[in-house]
PDB file of C-alpha atoms in Angstrom:
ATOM      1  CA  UNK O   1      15.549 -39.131  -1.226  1.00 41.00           C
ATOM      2  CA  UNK O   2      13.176 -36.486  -2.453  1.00 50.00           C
ATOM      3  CA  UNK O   3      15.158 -33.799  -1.571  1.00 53.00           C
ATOM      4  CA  UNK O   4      12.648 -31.981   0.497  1.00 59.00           C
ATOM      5  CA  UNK O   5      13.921 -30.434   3.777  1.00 63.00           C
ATOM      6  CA  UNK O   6      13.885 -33.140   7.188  1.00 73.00           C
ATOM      7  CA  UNK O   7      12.395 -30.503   9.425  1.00 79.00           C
ATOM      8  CA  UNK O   8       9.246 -28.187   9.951  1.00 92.00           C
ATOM      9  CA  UNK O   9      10.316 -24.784   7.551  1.00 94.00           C
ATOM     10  CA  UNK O  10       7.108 -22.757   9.436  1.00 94.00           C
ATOM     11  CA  UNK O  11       8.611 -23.418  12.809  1.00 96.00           C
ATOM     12  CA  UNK O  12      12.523 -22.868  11.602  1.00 97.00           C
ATOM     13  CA  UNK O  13      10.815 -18.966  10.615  1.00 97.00           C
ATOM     14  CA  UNK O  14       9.434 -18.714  14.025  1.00 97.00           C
ATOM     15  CA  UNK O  15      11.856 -19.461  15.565  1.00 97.00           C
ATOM     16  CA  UNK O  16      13.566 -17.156  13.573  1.00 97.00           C
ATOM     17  CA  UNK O  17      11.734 -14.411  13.725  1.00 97.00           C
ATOM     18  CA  UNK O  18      11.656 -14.880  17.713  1.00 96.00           C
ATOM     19  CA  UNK O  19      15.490 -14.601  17.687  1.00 97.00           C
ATOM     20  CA  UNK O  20      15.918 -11.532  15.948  1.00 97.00           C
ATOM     21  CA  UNK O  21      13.050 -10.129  17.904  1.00 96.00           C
ATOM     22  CA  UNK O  22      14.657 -10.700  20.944  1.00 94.00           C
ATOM     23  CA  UNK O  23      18.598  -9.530  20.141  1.00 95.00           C
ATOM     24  CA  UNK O  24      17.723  -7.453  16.962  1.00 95.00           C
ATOM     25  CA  UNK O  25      19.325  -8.252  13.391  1.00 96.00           C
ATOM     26  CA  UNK O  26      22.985  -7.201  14.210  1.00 95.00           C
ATOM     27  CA  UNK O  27      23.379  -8.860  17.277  1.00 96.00           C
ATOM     28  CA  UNK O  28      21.491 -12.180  16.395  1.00 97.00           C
ATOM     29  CA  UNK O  29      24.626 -14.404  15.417  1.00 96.00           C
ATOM     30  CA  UNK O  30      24.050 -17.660  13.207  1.00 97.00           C
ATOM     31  CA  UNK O  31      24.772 -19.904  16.190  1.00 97.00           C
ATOM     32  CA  UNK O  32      21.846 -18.419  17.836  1.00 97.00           C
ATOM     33  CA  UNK O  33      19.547 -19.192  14.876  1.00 97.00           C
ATOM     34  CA  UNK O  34      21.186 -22.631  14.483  1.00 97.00           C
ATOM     35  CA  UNK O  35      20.568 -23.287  17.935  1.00 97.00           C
ATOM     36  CA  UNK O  36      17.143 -21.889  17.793  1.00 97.00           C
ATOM     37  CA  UNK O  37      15.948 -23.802  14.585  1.00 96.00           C
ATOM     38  CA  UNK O  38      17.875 -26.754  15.492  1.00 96.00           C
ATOM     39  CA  UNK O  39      19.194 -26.365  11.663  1.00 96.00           C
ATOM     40  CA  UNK O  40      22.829 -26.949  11.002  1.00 95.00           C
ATOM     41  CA  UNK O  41      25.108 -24.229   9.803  1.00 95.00           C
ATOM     42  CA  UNK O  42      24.901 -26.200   6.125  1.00 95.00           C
ATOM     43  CA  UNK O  43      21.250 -26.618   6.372  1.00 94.00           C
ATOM     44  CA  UNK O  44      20.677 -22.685   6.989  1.00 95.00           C
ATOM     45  CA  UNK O  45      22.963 -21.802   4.377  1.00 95.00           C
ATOM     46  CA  UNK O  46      21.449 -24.433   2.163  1.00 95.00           C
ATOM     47  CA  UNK O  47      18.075 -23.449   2.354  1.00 94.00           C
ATOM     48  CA  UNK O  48      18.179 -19.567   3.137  1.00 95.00           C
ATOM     49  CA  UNK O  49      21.753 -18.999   1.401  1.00 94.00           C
ATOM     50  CA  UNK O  50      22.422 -16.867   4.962  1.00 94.00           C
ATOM     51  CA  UNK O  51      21.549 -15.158   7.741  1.00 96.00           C
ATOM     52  CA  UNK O  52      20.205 -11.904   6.120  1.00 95.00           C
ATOM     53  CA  UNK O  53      18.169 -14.821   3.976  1.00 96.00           C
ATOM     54  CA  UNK O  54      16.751 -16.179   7.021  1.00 97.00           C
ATOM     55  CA  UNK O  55      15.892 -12.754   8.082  1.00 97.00           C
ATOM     56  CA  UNK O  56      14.043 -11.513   5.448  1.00 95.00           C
ATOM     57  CA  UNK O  57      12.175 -14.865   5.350  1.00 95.00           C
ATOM     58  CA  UNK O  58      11.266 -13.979   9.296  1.00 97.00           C
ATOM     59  CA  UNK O  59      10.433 -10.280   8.795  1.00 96.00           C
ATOM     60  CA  UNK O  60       8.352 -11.377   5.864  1.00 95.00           C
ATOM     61  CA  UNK O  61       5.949 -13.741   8.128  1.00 97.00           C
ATOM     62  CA  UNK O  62       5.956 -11.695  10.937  1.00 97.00           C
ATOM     63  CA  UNK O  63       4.514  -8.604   8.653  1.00 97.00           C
ATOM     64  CA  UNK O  64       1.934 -10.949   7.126  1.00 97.00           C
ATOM     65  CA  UNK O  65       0.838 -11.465  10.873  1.00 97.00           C
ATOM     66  CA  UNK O  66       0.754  -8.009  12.411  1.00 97.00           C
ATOM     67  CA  UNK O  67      -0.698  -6.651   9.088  1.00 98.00           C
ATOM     68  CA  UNK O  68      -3.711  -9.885   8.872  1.00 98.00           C
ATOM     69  CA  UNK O  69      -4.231  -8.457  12.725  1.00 97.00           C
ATOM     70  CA  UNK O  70      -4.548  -5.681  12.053  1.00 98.00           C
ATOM     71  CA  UNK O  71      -7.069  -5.668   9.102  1.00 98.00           C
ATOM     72  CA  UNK O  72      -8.956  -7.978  11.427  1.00 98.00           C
ATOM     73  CA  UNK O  73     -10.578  -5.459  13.710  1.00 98.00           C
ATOM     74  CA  UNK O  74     -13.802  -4.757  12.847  1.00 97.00           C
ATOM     75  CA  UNK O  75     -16.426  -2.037  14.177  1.00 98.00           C
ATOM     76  CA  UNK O  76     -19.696  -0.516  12.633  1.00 97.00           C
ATOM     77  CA  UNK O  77     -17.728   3.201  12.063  1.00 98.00           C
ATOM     78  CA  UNK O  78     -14.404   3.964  10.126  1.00 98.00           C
ATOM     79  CA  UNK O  79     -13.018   5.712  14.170  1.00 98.00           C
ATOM     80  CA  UNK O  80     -14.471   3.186  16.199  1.00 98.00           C
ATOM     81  CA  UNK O  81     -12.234   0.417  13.959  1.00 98.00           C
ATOM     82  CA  UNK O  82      -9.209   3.090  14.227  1.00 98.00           C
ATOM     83  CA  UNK O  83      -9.754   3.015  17.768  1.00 98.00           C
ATOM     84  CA  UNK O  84     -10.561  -0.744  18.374  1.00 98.00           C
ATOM     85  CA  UNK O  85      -7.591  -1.648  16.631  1.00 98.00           C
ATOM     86  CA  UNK O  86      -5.141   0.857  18.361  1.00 98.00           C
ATOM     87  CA  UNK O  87      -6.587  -0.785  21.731  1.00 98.00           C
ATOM     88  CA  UNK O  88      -6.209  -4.307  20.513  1.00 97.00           C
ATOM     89  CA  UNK O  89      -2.447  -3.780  20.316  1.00 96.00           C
ATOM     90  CA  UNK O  90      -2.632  -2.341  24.224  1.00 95.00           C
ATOM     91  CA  UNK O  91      -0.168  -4.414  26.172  1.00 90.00           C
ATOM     92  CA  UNK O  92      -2.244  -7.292  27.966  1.00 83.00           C
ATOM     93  CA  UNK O  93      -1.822  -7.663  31.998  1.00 63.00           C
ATOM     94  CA  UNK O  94       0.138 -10.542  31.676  1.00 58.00           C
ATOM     95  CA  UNK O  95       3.572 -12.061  31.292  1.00 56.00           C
ATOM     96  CA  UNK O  96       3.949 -11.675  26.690  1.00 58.00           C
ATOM     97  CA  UNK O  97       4.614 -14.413  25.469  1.00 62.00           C
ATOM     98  CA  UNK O  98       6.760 -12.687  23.106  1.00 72.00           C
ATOM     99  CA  UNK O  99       9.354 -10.164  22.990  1.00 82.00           C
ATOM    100  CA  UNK O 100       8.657  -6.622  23.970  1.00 83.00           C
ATOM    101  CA  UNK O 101       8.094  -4.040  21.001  1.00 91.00           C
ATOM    102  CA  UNK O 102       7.786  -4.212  17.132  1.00 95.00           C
ATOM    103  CA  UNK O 103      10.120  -6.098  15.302  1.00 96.00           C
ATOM    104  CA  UNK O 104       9.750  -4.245  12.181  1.00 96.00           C
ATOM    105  CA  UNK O 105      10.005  -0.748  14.166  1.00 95.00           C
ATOM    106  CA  UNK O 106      13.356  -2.337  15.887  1.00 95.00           C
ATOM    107  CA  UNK O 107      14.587  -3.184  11.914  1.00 96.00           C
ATOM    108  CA  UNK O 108      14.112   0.002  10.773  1.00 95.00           C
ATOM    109  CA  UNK O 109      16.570   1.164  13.604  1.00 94.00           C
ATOM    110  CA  UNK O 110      19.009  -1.069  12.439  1.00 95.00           C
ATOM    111  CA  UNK O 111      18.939   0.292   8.917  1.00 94.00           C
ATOM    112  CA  UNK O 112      22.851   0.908   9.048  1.00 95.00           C
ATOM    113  CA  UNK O 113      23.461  -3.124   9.565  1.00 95.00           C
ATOM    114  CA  UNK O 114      20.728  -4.422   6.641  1.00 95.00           C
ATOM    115  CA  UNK O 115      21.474  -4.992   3.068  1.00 94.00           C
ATOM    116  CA  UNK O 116      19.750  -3.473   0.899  1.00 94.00           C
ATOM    117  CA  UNK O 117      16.900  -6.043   0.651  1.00 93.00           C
ATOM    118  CA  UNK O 118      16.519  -5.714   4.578  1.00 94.00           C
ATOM    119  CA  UNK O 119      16.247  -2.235   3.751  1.00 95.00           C
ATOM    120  CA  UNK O 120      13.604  -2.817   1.518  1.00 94.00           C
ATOM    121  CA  UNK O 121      11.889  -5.014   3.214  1.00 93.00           C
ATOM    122  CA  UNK O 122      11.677  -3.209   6.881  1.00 96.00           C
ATOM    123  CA  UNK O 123      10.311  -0.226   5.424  1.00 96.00           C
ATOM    124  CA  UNK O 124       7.813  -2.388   3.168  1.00 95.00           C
ATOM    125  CA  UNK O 125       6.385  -3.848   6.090  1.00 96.00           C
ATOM    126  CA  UNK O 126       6.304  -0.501   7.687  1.00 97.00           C
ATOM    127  CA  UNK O 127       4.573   1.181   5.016  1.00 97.00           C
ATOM    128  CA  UNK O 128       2.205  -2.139   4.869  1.00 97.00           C
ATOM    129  CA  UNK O 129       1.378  -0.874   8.195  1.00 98.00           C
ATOM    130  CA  UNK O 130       0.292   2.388   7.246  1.00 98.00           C
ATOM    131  CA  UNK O 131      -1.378   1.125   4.456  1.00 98.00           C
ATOM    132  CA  UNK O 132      -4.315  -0.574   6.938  1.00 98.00           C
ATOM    133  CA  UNK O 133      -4.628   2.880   8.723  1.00 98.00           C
ATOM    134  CA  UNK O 134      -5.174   4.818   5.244  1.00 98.00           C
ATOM    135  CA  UNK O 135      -7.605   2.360   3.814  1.00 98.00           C
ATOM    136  CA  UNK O 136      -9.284   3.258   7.543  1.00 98.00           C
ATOM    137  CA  UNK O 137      -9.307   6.925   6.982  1.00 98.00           C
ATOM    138  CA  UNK O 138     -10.059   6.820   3.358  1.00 98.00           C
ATOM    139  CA  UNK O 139     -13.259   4.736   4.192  1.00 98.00           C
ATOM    140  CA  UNK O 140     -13.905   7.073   6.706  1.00 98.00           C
ATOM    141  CA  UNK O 141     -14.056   9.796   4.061  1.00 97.00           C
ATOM    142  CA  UNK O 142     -15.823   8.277   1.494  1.00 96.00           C
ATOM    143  CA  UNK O 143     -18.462   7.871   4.062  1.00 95.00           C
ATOM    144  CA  UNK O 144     -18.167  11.084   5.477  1.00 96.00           C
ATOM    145  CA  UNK O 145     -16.901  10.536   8.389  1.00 96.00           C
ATOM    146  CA  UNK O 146     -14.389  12.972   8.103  1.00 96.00           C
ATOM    147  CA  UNK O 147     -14.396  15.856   6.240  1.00 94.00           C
ATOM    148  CA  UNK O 148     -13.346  16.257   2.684  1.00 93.00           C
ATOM    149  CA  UNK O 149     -10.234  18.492   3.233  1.00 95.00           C
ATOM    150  CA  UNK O 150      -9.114  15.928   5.782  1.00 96.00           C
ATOM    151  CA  UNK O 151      -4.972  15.577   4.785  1.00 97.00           C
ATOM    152  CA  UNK O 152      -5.556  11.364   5.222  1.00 98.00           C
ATOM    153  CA  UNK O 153      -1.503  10.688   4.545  1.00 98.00           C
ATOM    154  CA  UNK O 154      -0.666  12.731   6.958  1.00 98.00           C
ATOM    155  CA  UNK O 155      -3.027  10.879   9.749  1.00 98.00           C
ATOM    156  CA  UNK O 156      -1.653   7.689   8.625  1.00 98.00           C
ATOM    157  CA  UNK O 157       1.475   8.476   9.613  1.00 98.00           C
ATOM    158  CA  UNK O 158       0.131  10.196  13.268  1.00 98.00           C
ATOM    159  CA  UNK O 159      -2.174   6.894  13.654  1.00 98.00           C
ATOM    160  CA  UNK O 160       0.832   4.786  12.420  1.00 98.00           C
ATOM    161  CA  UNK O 161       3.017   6.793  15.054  1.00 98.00           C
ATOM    162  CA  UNK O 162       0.544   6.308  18.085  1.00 98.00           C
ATOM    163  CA  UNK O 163      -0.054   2.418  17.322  1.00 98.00           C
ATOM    164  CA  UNK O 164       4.043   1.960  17.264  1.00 97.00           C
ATOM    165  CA  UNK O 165       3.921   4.467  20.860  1.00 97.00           C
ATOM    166  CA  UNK O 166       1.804   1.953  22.154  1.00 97.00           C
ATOM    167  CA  UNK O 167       3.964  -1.086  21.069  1.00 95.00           C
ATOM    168  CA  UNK O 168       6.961  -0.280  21.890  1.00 95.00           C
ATOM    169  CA  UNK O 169       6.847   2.059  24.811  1.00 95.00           C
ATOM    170  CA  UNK O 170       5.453  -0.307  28.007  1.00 93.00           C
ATOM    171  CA  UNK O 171       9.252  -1.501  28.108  1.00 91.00           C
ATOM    172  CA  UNK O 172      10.787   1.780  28.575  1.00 93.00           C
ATOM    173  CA  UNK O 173       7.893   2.405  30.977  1.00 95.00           C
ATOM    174  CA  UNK O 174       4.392   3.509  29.462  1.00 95.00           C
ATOM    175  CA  UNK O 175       1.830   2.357  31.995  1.00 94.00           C
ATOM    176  CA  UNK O 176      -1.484   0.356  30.674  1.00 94.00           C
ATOM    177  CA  UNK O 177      -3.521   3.531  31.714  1.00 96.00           C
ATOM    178  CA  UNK O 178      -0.747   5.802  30.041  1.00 97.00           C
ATOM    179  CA  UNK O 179      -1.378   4.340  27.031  1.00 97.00           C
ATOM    180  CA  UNK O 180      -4.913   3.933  27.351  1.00 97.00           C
ATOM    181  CA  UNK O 181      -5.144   7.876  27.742  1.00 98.00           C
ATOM    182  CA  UNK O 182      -2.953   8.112  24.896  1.00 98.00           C
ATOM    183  CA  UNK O 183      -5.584   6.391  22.185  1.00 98.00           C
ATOM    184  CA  UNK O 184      -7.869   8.453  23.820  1.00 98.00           C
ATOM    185  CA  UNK O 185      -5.722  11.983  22.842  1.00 98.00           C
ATOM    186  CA  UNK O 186      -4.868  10.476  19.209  1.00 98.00           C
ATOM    187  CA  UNK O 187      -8.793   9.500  18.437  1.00 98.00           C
ATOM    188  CA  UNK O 188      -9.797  13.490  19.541  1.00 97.00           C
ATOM    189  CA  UNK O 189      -7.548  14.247  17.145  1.00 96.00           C
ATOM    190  CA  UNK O 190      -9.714  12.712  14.346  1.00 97.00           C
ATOM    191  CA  UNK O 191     -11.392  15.062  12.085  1.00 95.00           C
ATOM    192  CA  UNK O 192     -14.652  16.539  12.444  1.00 94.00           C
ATOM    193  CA  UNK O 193     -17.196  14.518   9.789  1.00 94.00           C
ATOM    194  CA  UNK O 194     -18.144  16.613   6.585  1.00 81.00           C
ATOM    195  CA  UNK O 195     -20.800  19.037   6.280  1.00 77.00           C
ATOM    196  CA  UNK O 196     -23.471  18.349   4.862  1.00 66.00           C
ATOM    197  CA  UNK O 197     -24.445  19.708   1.562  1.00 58.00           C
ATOM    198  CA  UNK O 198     -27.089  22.568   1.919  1.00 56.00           C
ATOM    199  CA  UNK O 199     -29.440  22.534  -1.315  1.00 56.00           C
ATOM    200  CA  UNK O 200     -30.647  26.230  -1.714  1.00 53.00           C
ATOM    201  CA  UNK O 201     -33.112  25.343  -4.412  1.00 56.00           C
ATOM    202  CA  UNK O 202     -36.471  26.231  -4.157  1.00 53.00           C
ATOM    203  CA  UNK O 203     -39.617  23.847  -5.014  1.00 49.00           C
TER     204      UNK O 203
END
């Protein structure tokens, strides 16, 4: 025996991370996950010591994913790449896939239920988050793009607040074209580009 674990670890996480997507970290019971995974209550506990183990595990790989999505937008200007990437996340018109909303925005609701690592770990993905849309904005000032005043923390959070808007409002009724309108407010509220320096020196 090598010891190694009999099944597929990648697809016990997603199907982790689809269960506490779906019910949320309080409600998501170990016989869900066991029945999920297909792991045995011993085999959870064995390999992820719990279900808060298992969790953190999940929230862990699904940050990696929205946050590698994220950073993968690409457009020739610092606000058309803010503005691609808040439309990638647009809800498609189709049947998802996957559960409605943000799993890490749902977490950080459930702050009351998480240990301490949960804690820790919602708002790191969270703040991971914001971290793509300030490396945005500060590349959009180094360029000057926006001006040099330009408070670029507090847009991260406003950019940060509009891309979780547009996540995790179609369920509670925020229409495609709603939302579509709503990029379209949040990118007039970029700041105007710097001025250019005037050289008053005379040749």
């Amino acid at each position: 025996m090598s010891g190694k674990p009999q099944y597929d670890e990648s697809a016990v996480i997603d199907a982790a991370i689809a269960v506490f997507w779906h019910h949320g970290y309080a409600s998501a019971s170990v016989s869900d996950l066991t029945e999920a995974t297909g792991l045995s209550r011993s085999s959870l506990y064995q390999r992820f010591r719990d279900k808060d183990g298992l969790f953190n595990e999940a929230l862990a790989r699904y940050s990696e994913r929205v946050v590698a999505r994220m950073r993968s937008v690409k457009a020739n200007s610092a606000k058309k790449r803010m503005e691609a990437l808040l439309r990638d996340f647009l809800p498609k018109d189709r049947a998802a896939p996957r559960p409605a909303g943000c799993l890490l925005a749902r977490s950080c609701t459930e702050q009351s239920s998480l240990t301490t690592i949960g804690k820790e770990a919602a708002n790191a993905g969270v703040g991971r988050q914001r971290e793509v849309l300030l490396d945005i904005l500060k590349a959009a000032k180094t360029e000057g793009e926006v001006r040099r005043d330009a408070n670029l923390e507090s847009l991260s959070w406003y950019y940060l607040g509009t891309l979780q808007a547009i996540v995790n409002l179609p369920p509670a009724g925020a229409s495609i074209d709603a939302l579509e309108d709503l990029v379209g407010i949040a990118m007039s509220a970029w700041p105007p580009p710097a001025t250019p320096r005037i050289n008053f020196s005379h040749s």
